[in-house]
Amino acid sequence: MCGIVGYIGKAEAPNILIKGLRRLEYRGYDSAGMAVLDGGRVEVAKAAGKVAALTEKAREEWPEERFSKASVGIAHTRWATHGPPTEVNAHPHLDQSGQIALVHNGIIENYRALRARLEAKGHQFLSETDTEVLAHLIGECDKGDIFQAVCDALHKVEGTFGIAVLSAREPDRIITARRGSPIVVGVGDGETIIASDASAIIAHTQRVIYLDDNDIAIVKSDSVEIRDLNNVPVNREIAELGLDAEAAEKGGYDHFMLKEIHEQPEALANAIRGRLDFNLGSSVLAGMSTSPRELSELTRVVMVGCGTSLHAGLVGEYAFEELAGVNAEVEQAAEFRYRNPILGCKDFVIAISQSGETADTLAAVREAHQKGAFVMSLCNVVGSTIARETGRGVYLHAGPEISVASTKAFTSQVAVLLMMALKLGRGRRLSREYGLEVAQAIASIPELVAKVIEQSDHIAELAKNYVKDEHAYFIGRGPMYPVALEGALKLKEISYIHAEGYHAAELKHGPIALLTEGTPIIAVACDVPGKDKTLGNIEECRARGARILGIVTEGDDAAAECMDEFIQVPATHHLVATVPAVVALQLFAYHVARLRDCEIDQPRNLAKSVTVE
Ligand code: G6P
């Protein structure tokens, strides 16, 4: 989604802003822009398309010395919501005087009413955006103190915002504020960087301040002063990012997605390390360190999430039911938040979110808190809003995930959910022996995944047979059903092949009508309970001419024989088997997309972190 970078410091703001925007490219966007202060004026450059187009534009239009001398500026990558991704709709937007520039993430919901009021006062708007309305509103409120003007304007808006504001009249500061859209301030040595995502900050400093909702900050090169919207000072700690700049680079791989697939053995080892207890046959999760008694009183697990995180929850559902013997449900977060869910203090709500910023998941967390549920988060991004608001949770420690298509976050989510279910289970009916068996299987996940990754070349060969397909159907049963859903999601989002995931039993209730000679069916038929039924469904597909690519367990020759071609994954406990199986499908999707020359890391229309509803 949209990205913000702001810089105030020693010099070369344009170059620093462009580098920051590049770091945010992975979030998904369709236009970009920046504004710097030069010679007492706000100077703006914008372009539709990529940051590279913006760079070219600024190089053409701006004098060279602006690049070396301008020392304060704000920049933005826009993911279109109000109006198409054109240059004029790109941020920054200026106020009526042209002296104030604004970049904005989020949505100003009452922008139409505000725009009409401002137009009646003679304001003229150039774009279709809600952001330009806010820029004009700030200008209208400005009586010589840009901080106060932003406060006053924000009191008048409804909706969500993460913003950075620059005024030519007060060149020593950037004003930044947030409500529902993240802002992180990096505190450097004689320079301060603002960003919507820490990955734009890591090259400068590890010391950051996370703004909370309704915080507004006066950011100078050597100070950060935070207040609330009523101008009352608030205290926010400086935190250590603990992120490595190299982790956010491609490191020799053609795509971030491929790098992140290959990082999975290590990411999973990080997610699992020190969290299994082989004496008790349980897990040790600091974020779940509530008393066993309190945990045993929870009667229901409700997982909420979106996209890939939702699929991880669906695997978790099997784990909680089987290992913990507790009712478990998974809800799409947007559905959950608006459905007025029935919740109480015995419900254990787990918010699953890689980024920790997804708007619907965050709203679901607030709803669950409101209703008195026991709420925990499962996030990857340390210090993210969901992680902070839940107050208790388990981090994935998977390292930064840059590719829009989530891979290592998914497998780490599943691994952590398995450990959570194990812990909950051991406080109930799960025996030490079975707990131990599951713990050992979880411990072997990195090795199982490494074995699948070794087959990347073989999977790339198989992928050639699917490059020309326009439709594909993924099927599975039990815990392999969410794996099929995730496999279909991976393929469709990066290769643009229409892919659907179905429960294998559901095929007969409609989708089978779509099968004709050669239709590809990707069947997750690992040797786990329900496999024989899946094999039966495969036969039904074959009888109608479908072409079957099977994901089968090593050594299961009978299953392999049912397939036209297959990928083998190592044998393991049936819940754990979901992880190597999905890795095979990640590689399959990657290789098909690569052969189709797709923009793998930034697929069209998609965003890494969806901070609007
Ligand atoms: C976007 C991303 C997906 C992700 C989903 C939920 O749609 O493209 O990869 O699964 O958001 O994101 P979250 O950060 O909450 O896991």
Coordinates of N, CA and C in Angstrom, one line a residue, residues 242-408:
G242 N 16.4 -3.6 15.7 CA 16.9 -5.0 15.7 C 16.8 -5.6 14.3
L243 N 16.8 -4.8 13.2 CA 16.7 -5.3 11.9 C 18.0 -5.0 11.1
D244 N 18.3 -6.0 10.3 CA 19.6 -5.9 9.6 C 19.3 -5.4 8.2
A245 N 20.1 -4.4 7.8 CA 19.8 -3.8 6.5 C 19.9 -4.8 5.3
E246 N 20.9 -5.7 5.5 CA 21.1 -6.7 4.5 C 19.9 -7.7 4.3
A247 N 19.2 -7.9 5.4 CA 18.0 -8.8 5.4 C 17.0 -8.2 4.4
A248 N 17.0 -7.0 4.1 CA 16.0 -6.4 3.2 C 16.5 -6.2 1.8
E249 N 17.7 -6.9 1.5 CA 18.2 -6.9 0.1 C 18.0 -8.3 -0.5
K250 N 18.1 -8.3 -1.8 CA 17.9 -9.6 -2.6 C 19.0 -10.6 -2.4
G251 N 20.2 -10.2 -2.0 CA 21.2 -11.1 -1.7 C 21.5 -12.1 -2.8
G252 N 21.5 -11.7 -4.1 CA 21.9 -12.6 -5.2 C 20.8 -13.3 -5.8
Y253 N 19.6 -13.3 -5.2 CA 18.5 -14.0 -5.8 C 17.8 -13.1 -6.8
D254 N 17.1 -13.7 -7.8 CA 16.5 -12.9 -8.8 C 15.3 -12.1 -8.3
H255 N 14.7 -12.7 -7.3 CA 13.5 -12.1 -6.7 C 13.5 -12.2 -5.2
F256 N 12.8 -11.3 -4.5 CA 12.7 -11.4 -3.1 C 11.9 -12.7 -2.7
M257 N 10.9 -13.0 -3.6 CA 10.1 -14.2 -3.3 C 11.0 -15.5 -3.2
L258 N 11.9 -15.6 -4.2 CA 12.7 -16.8 -4.2 C 13.7 -16.8 -3.0
K259 N 14.2 -15.6 -2.7 CA 15.1 -15.5 -1.6 C 14.3 -15.9 -0.3
E260 N 13.1 -15.5 -0.2 CA 12.3 -15.7 1.0 C 11.9 -17.2 1.1
I261 N 11.7 -17.8 -0.1 CA 11.4 -19.3 -0.1 C 12.6 -20.0 0.5
H262 N 13.8 -19.6 -0.1 CA 15.0 -20.3 0.3 C 15.4 -20.0 1.8
E263 N 14.9 -18.8 2.3 CA 15.2 -18.5 3.7 C 14.4 -19.3 4.7
Q264 N 13.5 -20.1 4.2 CA 12.5 -20.7 5.1 C 13.2 -21.7 6.2
P265 N 14.2 -22.5 5.8 CA 14.7 -23.3 6.8 C 15.3 -22.5 8.0
E266 N 15.9 -21.4 7.6 CA 16.5 -20.5 8.7 C 15.4 -19.8 9.5
A267 N 14.4 -19.2 8.7 CA 13.3 -18.5 9.3 C 12.6 -19.4 10.3
L268 N 12.3 -20.6 9.8 CA 11.6 -21.6 10.7 C 12.4 -22.0 11.9
A269 N 13.7 -22.1 11.7 CA 14.5 -22.4 12.8 C 14.5 -21.3 13.9
N270 N 14.4 -20.1 13.4 CA 14.3 -18.9 14.3 C 13.0 -18.9 15.0
A271 N 11.9 -19.3 14.3 CA 10.6 -19.3 14.9 C 10.5 -20.4 15.9
I272 N 11.2 -21.4 15.8 CA 11.1 -22.6 16.6 C 12.1 -22.6 17.8
R273 N 13.3 -22.0 17.5 CA 14.4 -22.1 18.5 C 14.0 -21.8 19.9
G274 N 14.3 -22.7 20.8 CA 14.1 -22.4 22.2 C 12.6 -22.5 22.7
R275 N 11.8 -22.9 21.7 CA 10.3 -22.8 22.1 C 9.7 -24.2 22.3
L276 N 10.5 -25.2 22.2 CA 10.0 -26.6 22.4 C 10.6 -27.2 23.7
D277 N 9.7 -27.9 24.4 CA 10.2 -28.5 25.7 C 10.1 -30.0 25.5
F278 N 11.3 -30.6 25.3 CA 11.2 -32.1 25.1 C 11.1 -32.9 26.4
N279 N 11.1 -32.2 27.5 CA 10.8 -33.0 28.7 C 9.3 -33.1 28.9
L280 N 8.7 -32.0 28.8 CA 7.2 -32.0 29.0 C 6.4 -32.4 27.8
G281 N 7.1 -32.4 26.6 CA 6.4 -32.7 25.4 C 5.4 -31.5 25.1
S282 N 6.0 -30.3 25.3 CA 5.1 -29.1 25.2 C 6.0 -28.0 24.5
S283 N 5.5 -26.8 24.6 CA 6.2 -25.7 24.0 C 6.3 -24.6 25.1
V284 N 7.3 -23.7 24.9 CA 7.6 -22.6 25.8 C 7.4 -21.3 25.0
L285 N 6.3 -20.7 25.2 CA 6.1 -19.4 24.4 C 5.9 -18.3 25.4
A286 N 6.9 -17.4 25.5 CA 6.9 -16.4 26.5 C 5.6 -15.6 26.4
G287 N 5.2 -15.3 25.1 CA 4.0 -14.5 24.9 C 2.7 -15.2 25.4
M288 N 2.8 -16.5 25.7 CA 1.6 -17.2 26.2 C 1.9 -17.7 27.6
S289 N 2.7 -16.9 28.3 CA 3.1 -17.4 29.7 C 2.0 -17.1 30.8
T290 N 0.8 -17.1 30.4 CA -0.3 -17.0 31.4 C -0.3 -18.3 32.1
S291 N -0.9 -18.3 33.3 CA -0.9 -19.5 34.1 C -1.6 -20.6 33.4
P292 N -1.2 -21.9 33.6 CA -1.8 -23.0 32.9 C -3.3 -23.0 33.3
R293 N -3.6 -22.6 34.5 CA -5.0 -22.6 34.9 C -5.9 -21.6 34.0
E294 N -5.3 -20.4 33.8 CA -6.0 -19.4 33.0 C -6.2 -20.0 31.5
L295 N -5.1 -20.6 31.0 CA -5.2 -21.2 29.7 C -6.2 -22.3 29.6
S296 N -6.3 -23.1 30.7 CA -7.2 -24.2 30.6 C -8.7 -23.8 30.7
E297 N -8.9 -22.6 31.2 CA -10.3 -22.1 31.3 C -10.8 -21.6 29.9
L298 N -9.9 -21.4 29.0 CA -10.4 -20.9 27.7 C -11.1 -22.0 26.9
T299 N -12.3 -21.7 26.4 CA -13.1 -22.7 25.9 C -13.2 -22.7 24.3
R300 N -12.7 -21.6 23.8 CA -12.8 -21.6 22.3 C -11.6 -20.7 21.8
V301 N -11.1 -21.2 20.6 CA -10.0 -20.4 20.0 C -10.7 -19.8 18.7
V302 N -10.5 -18.5 18.5 CA -11.0 -17.8 17.3 C -9.8 -17.1 16.7
M303 N -9.4 -17.6 15.5 CA -8.3 -16.9 14.8 C -8.9 -16.0 13.7
V304 N -8.3 -14.8 13.7 CA -8.7 -13.8 12.7 C -7.5 -13.4 11.8
G305 N -7.7 -13.1 10.6 CA -6.6 -12.7 9.7 C -7.2 -12.5 8.3
C306 N -6.3 -12.1 7.4 CA -6.7 -11.9 6.0 C -5.6 -12.6 5.1
G307 N -6.0 -12.9 3.9 CA -5.1 -13.4 2.9 C -4.4 -14.7 3.4
T308 N -3.1 -14.7 3.2 CA -2.3 -15.8 3.6 C -2.4 -16.1 5.1
S309 N -2.4 -15.1 5.8 CA -2.5 -15.2 7.3 C -3.8 -16.0 7.7
L310 N -4.9 -15.7 6.9 CA -6.1 -16.4 7.1 C -6.0 -17.9 6.9
H311 N -5.2 -18.2 5.8 CA -5.0 -19.6 5.5 C -4.1 -20.3 6.6
A312 N -3.2 -19.6 7.2 CA -2.4 -20.2 8.3 C -3.4 -20.5 9.4
G313 N -4.3 -19.6 9.6 CA -5.3 -19.8 10.7 C -6.1 -21.1 10.4
L314 N -6.4 -21.3 9.1 CA -7.2 -22.5 8.8 C -6.4 -23.8 9.1
V315 N -5.1 -23.8 8.9 CA -4.3 -24.9 9.4 C -4.3 -25.0 10.9
G316 N -4.2 -23.8 11.5 CA -4.2 -23.8 13.0 C -5.5 -24.4 13.6
E317 N -6.6 -24.2 12.9 CA -7.9 -24.7 13.3 C -7.8 -26.3 13.6
Y318 N -7.2 -27.0 12.6 CA -7.0 -28.4 12.8 C -6.1 -28.7 14.0
A319 N -5.1 -27.9 14.1 CA -4.1 -28.2 15.2 C -4.8 -27.9 16.6
F320 N -5.5 -26.9 16.7 CA -6.2 -26.6 18.0 C -7.2 -27.7 18.3
E321 N -8.0 -28.1 17.3 CA -9.0 -29.1 17.6 C -8.4 -30.4 18.0
E322 N -7.4 -30.8 17.2 CA -6.8 -32.1 17.4 C -5.9 -32.1 18.7
L323 N -5.0 -31.2 18.8 CA -4.0 -31.2 19.9 C -4.6 -30.7 21.2
A324 N -5.4 -29.7 21.1 CA -5.8 -29.0 22.3 C -7.3 -29.5 22.7
G325 N -7.9 -30.1 21.7 CA -9.3 -30.6 22.0 C -10.2 -29.4 22.3
V326 N -10.0 -28.3 21.7 CA -10.8 -27.1 22.0 C -11.5 -26.7 20.7
N327 N -12.7 -26.1 20.9 CA -13.4 -25.6 19.7 C -12.5 -24.5 19.0
A328 N -12.3 -24.6 17.7 CA -11.5 -23.6 17.1 C -12.2 -23.1 15.8
E329 N -12.1 -21.8 15.6 CA -12.8 -21.3 14.4 C -11.8 -20.3 13.7
V330 N -12.0 -20.0 12.5 CA -11.2 -19.0 11.8 C -12.1 -18.1 11.1
E331 N -11.9 -16.8 11.2 CA -12.8 -15.8 10.6 C -11.9 -14.8 9.8
Q332 N -12.4 -14.5 8.6 CA -11.9 -13.4 7.8 C -12.1 -12.2 8.7
A333 N -11.0 -11.4 8.9 CA -11.0 -10.3 9.9 C -12.1 -9.3 9.6
A334 N -12.3 -9.0 8.3 CA -13.4 -7.9 8.0 C -14.7 -8.4 8.4
E335 N -15.0 -9.7 8.1 CA -16.2 -10.3 8.4 C -16.5 -10.3 10.0
F336 N -15.4 -10.7 10.7 CA -15.5 -10.8 12.1 C -15.8 -9.4 12.7
R337 N -15.2 -8.4 12.2 CA -15.3 -7.1 12.9 C -16.7 -6.5 12.7
Y338 N -17.4 -6.8 11.6 CA -18.7 -6.2 11.3 C -19.9 -7.2 11.7
R339 N -19.5 -8.4 12.1 CA -20.6 -9.4 12.3 C -21.1 -9.4 13.7
N340 N -20.6 -8.5 14.5 CA -21.0 -8.4 15.9 C -20.8 -9.8 16.6
P341 N -19.5 -10.3 16.6 CA -19.3 -11.6 17.1 C -19.6 -11.8 18.5
I342 N -20.0 -13.1 18.8 CA -20.4 -13.4 20.2 C -19.1 -13.9 20.9
L343 N -18.6 -13.0 21.8 CA -17.3 -13.3 22.5 C -17.4 -13.1 23.9
G344 N -16.5 -13.7 24.7 CA -16.5 -13.4 26.1 C -15.1 -13.7 26.6
C345 N -14.9 -13.7 28.0 CA -13.6 -13.8 28.6 C -13.0 -15.2 28.4
K346 N -13.8 -16.2 28.0 CA -13.3 -17.6 27.8 C -12.9 -17.8 26.4
D347 N -13.0 -16.8 25.6 CA -12.6 -17.0 24.1 C -11.2 -16.5 23.9
F348 N -10.4 -17.3 23.3 CA -9.0 -17.0 23.0 C -8.9 -16.5 21.6
V349 N -8.8 -15.2 21.4 CA -8.7 -14.7 20.0 C -7.2 -14.5 19.6
I350 N -6.9 -15.1 18.5 CA -5.5 -14.9 18.0 C -5.6 -14.1 16.7
A351 N -4.9 -13.0 16.7 CA -4.9 -12.1 15.5 C -3.6 -12.5 14.7
I352 N -3.8 -13.0 13.5 CA -2.6 -13.4 12.7 C -2.3 -12.4 11.7
S353 N -1.1 -11.8 11.7 CA -0.8 -10.8 10.7 C 0.7 -10.7 10.6
Q354 N 1.2 -11.0 9.4 CA 2.6 -10.8 9.1 C 3.1 -9.4 9.5
S355 N 2.4 -8.4 8.8 CA 2.8 -7.0 9.0 C 2.4 -6.4 10.3
G356 N 1.3 -6.9 10.9 CA 0.8 -6.3 12.1 C 0.1 -5.0 11.9
E357 N -0.2 -4.7 10.6 CA -0.8 -3.4 10.3 C -2.1 -3.6 9.5
T358 N -2.5 -4.7 9.1 CA -3.7 -4.9 8.3 C -4.9 -4.3 9.0
A359 N -5.6 -3.4 8.3 CA -6.6 -2.6 8.9 C -7.7 -3.5 9.5
D360 N -8.2 -4.4 8.7 CA -9.3 -5.3 9.2 C -8.9 -6.1 10.4
T361 N -7.7 -6.6 10.4 CA -7.2 -7.5 11.5 C -7.1 -6.6 12.7
L362 N -6.6 -5.4 12.6 CA -6.5 -4.5 13.7 C -7.9 -4.2 14.3
A363 N -8.8 -3.9 13.4 CA -10.2 -3.6 13.9 C -10.8 -4.8 14.6
A364 N -10.4 -6.0 14.1 CA -10.9 -7.2 14.8 C -10.4 -7.4 16.2
V365 N -9.1 -7.0 16.3 CA -8.4 -7.0 17.6 C -9.2 -6.1 18.6
R366 N -9.5 -4.9 18.1 CA -10.2 -3.9 18.9 C -11.6 -4.4 19.3
E367 N -12.2 -5.0 18.4 CA -13.6 -5.6 18.7 C -13.5 -6.7 19.7
A368 N -12.5 -7.5 19.6 CA -12.3 -8.7 20.5 C -12.0 -8.1 21.9
H369 N -11.1 -7.1 22.0 CA -10.8 -6.5 23.3 C -12.0 -5.9 23.9
Q370 N -12.8 -5.2 23.1 CA -14.0 -4.6 23.6 C -15.0 -5.6 24.2
K371 N -15.0 -6.8 23.7 CA -15.9 -7.8 24.2 C -15.3 -8.7 25.3
G372 N -14.1 -8.3 25.7 CA -13.5 -9.0 26.9 C -12.8 -10.3 26.6
A373 N -12.5 -10.6 25.3 CA -11.9 -11.8 25.0 C -10.4 -11.8 25.4
F374 N -9.8 -12.9 25.5 CA -8.4 -13.1 25.8 C -7.7 -13.0 24.4
V375 N -7.0 -11.8 24.2 CA -6.5 -11.6 22.8 C -5.0 -11.7 22.7
M376 N -4.5 -12.4 21.7 CA -3.1 -12.4 21.5 C -2.8 -12.2 20.0
S377 N -1.6 -11.8 19.7 CA -1.3 -11.6 18.3 C -0.2 -12.6 17.9
L378 N -0.1 -12.8 16.6 CA 0.9 -13.6 16.0 C 1.4 -12.8 14.8
C379 N 2.4 -12.0 15.1 CA 2.9 -11.0 14.0 C 4.4 -11.3 13.7
N380 N 4.8 -10.8 12.6 CA 6.2 -10.9 12.2 C 6.9 -9.6 12.5
V381 N 6.3 -8.5 12.2 CA 6.9 -7.2 12.3 C 6.9 -6.7 13.8
V382 N 8.1 -6.7 14.4 CA 8.2 -6.3 15.8 C 7.8 -4.8 15.9
G383 N 7.0 -4.5 16.9 CA 6.6 -3.1 17.2 C 5.4 -2.7 16.3
S384 N 4.9 -3.6 15.5 CA 3.7 -3.2 14.7 C 2.5 -2.9 15.5
T385 N 1.5 -2.3 14.9 CA 0.4 -1.8 15.7 C -0.4 -3.0 16.4
I386 N -0.6 -4.0 15.6 CA -1.4 -5.2 16.2 C -0.6 -5.8 17.3
A387 N 0.7 -5.9 17.2 CA 1.6 -6.5 18.2 C 1.5 -5.6 19.5
R388 N 1.5 -4.3 19.3 CA 1.5 -3.4 20.4 C 0.1 -3.3 21.1
E389 N -0.9 -3.3 20.2 CA -2.2 -3.2 20.8 C -2.7 -4.5 21.5
T390 N -2.3 -5.6 21.1 CA -2.7 -6.8 21.8 C -1.9 -6.9 23.1
G391 N -0.7 -6.4 23.1 CA 0.0 -6.4 24.4 C 0.7 -7.7 24.7
R392 N 0.0 -8.8 24.3 CA 0.7 -10.1 24.4 C 0.6 -10.9 23.1
G393 N 1.6 -11.7 22.9 CA 1.6 -12.4 21.6 C 2.9 -13.1 21.4
V394 N 3.0 -13.7 20.2 CA 4.2 -14.5 19.9 C 4.7 -13.9 18.5
Y395 N 6.0 -13.5 18.5 CA 6.5 -13.0 17.2 C 7.0 -14.2 16.4
L396 N 7.0 -14.0 15.1 CA 7.5 -15.1 14.2 C 9.0 -15.2 14.1
H397 N 9.7 -14.0 14.2 CA 11.1 -13.9 14.0 C 11.6 -14.4 12.7
A398 N 10.7 -14.2 11.6 CA 11.0 -14.8 10.3 C 11.9 -13.8 9.5
G399 N 12.2 -12.6 10.1 CA 13.0 -11.6 9.3 C 12.0 -10.9 8.4
P400 N 12.5 -9.7 7.8 CA 11.6 -8.9 6.9 C 11.2 -9.7 5.7
E401 N 9.9 -9.7 5.5 CA 9.3 -10.3 4.3 C 9.0 -9.2 3.3
I402 N 9.7 -9.2 2.2 CA 9.5 -8.1 1.2 C 8.6 -8.4 0.1
S403 N 8.7 -9.6 -0.4 CA 7.8 -10.0 -1.5 C 6.3 -9.9 -1.1
V404 N 5.5 -9.4 -2.0 CA 4.1 -9.2 -1.7 C 3.5 -10.6 -1.4
A405 N 3.9 -11.6 -2.2 CA 3.4 -13.0 -2.0 C 4.1 -13.5 -0.7
S406 N 3.3 -13.8 0.3 CA 3.9 -14.2 1.6 C 4.3 -15.7 1.5
T407 N 5.5 -16.0 1.9 CA 6.0 -17.4 1.9 C 6.5 -17.8 3.3
K408 N 7.6 -17.2 3.7 CA 8.2 -17.6 5.0 C 7.4 -17.2 6.1

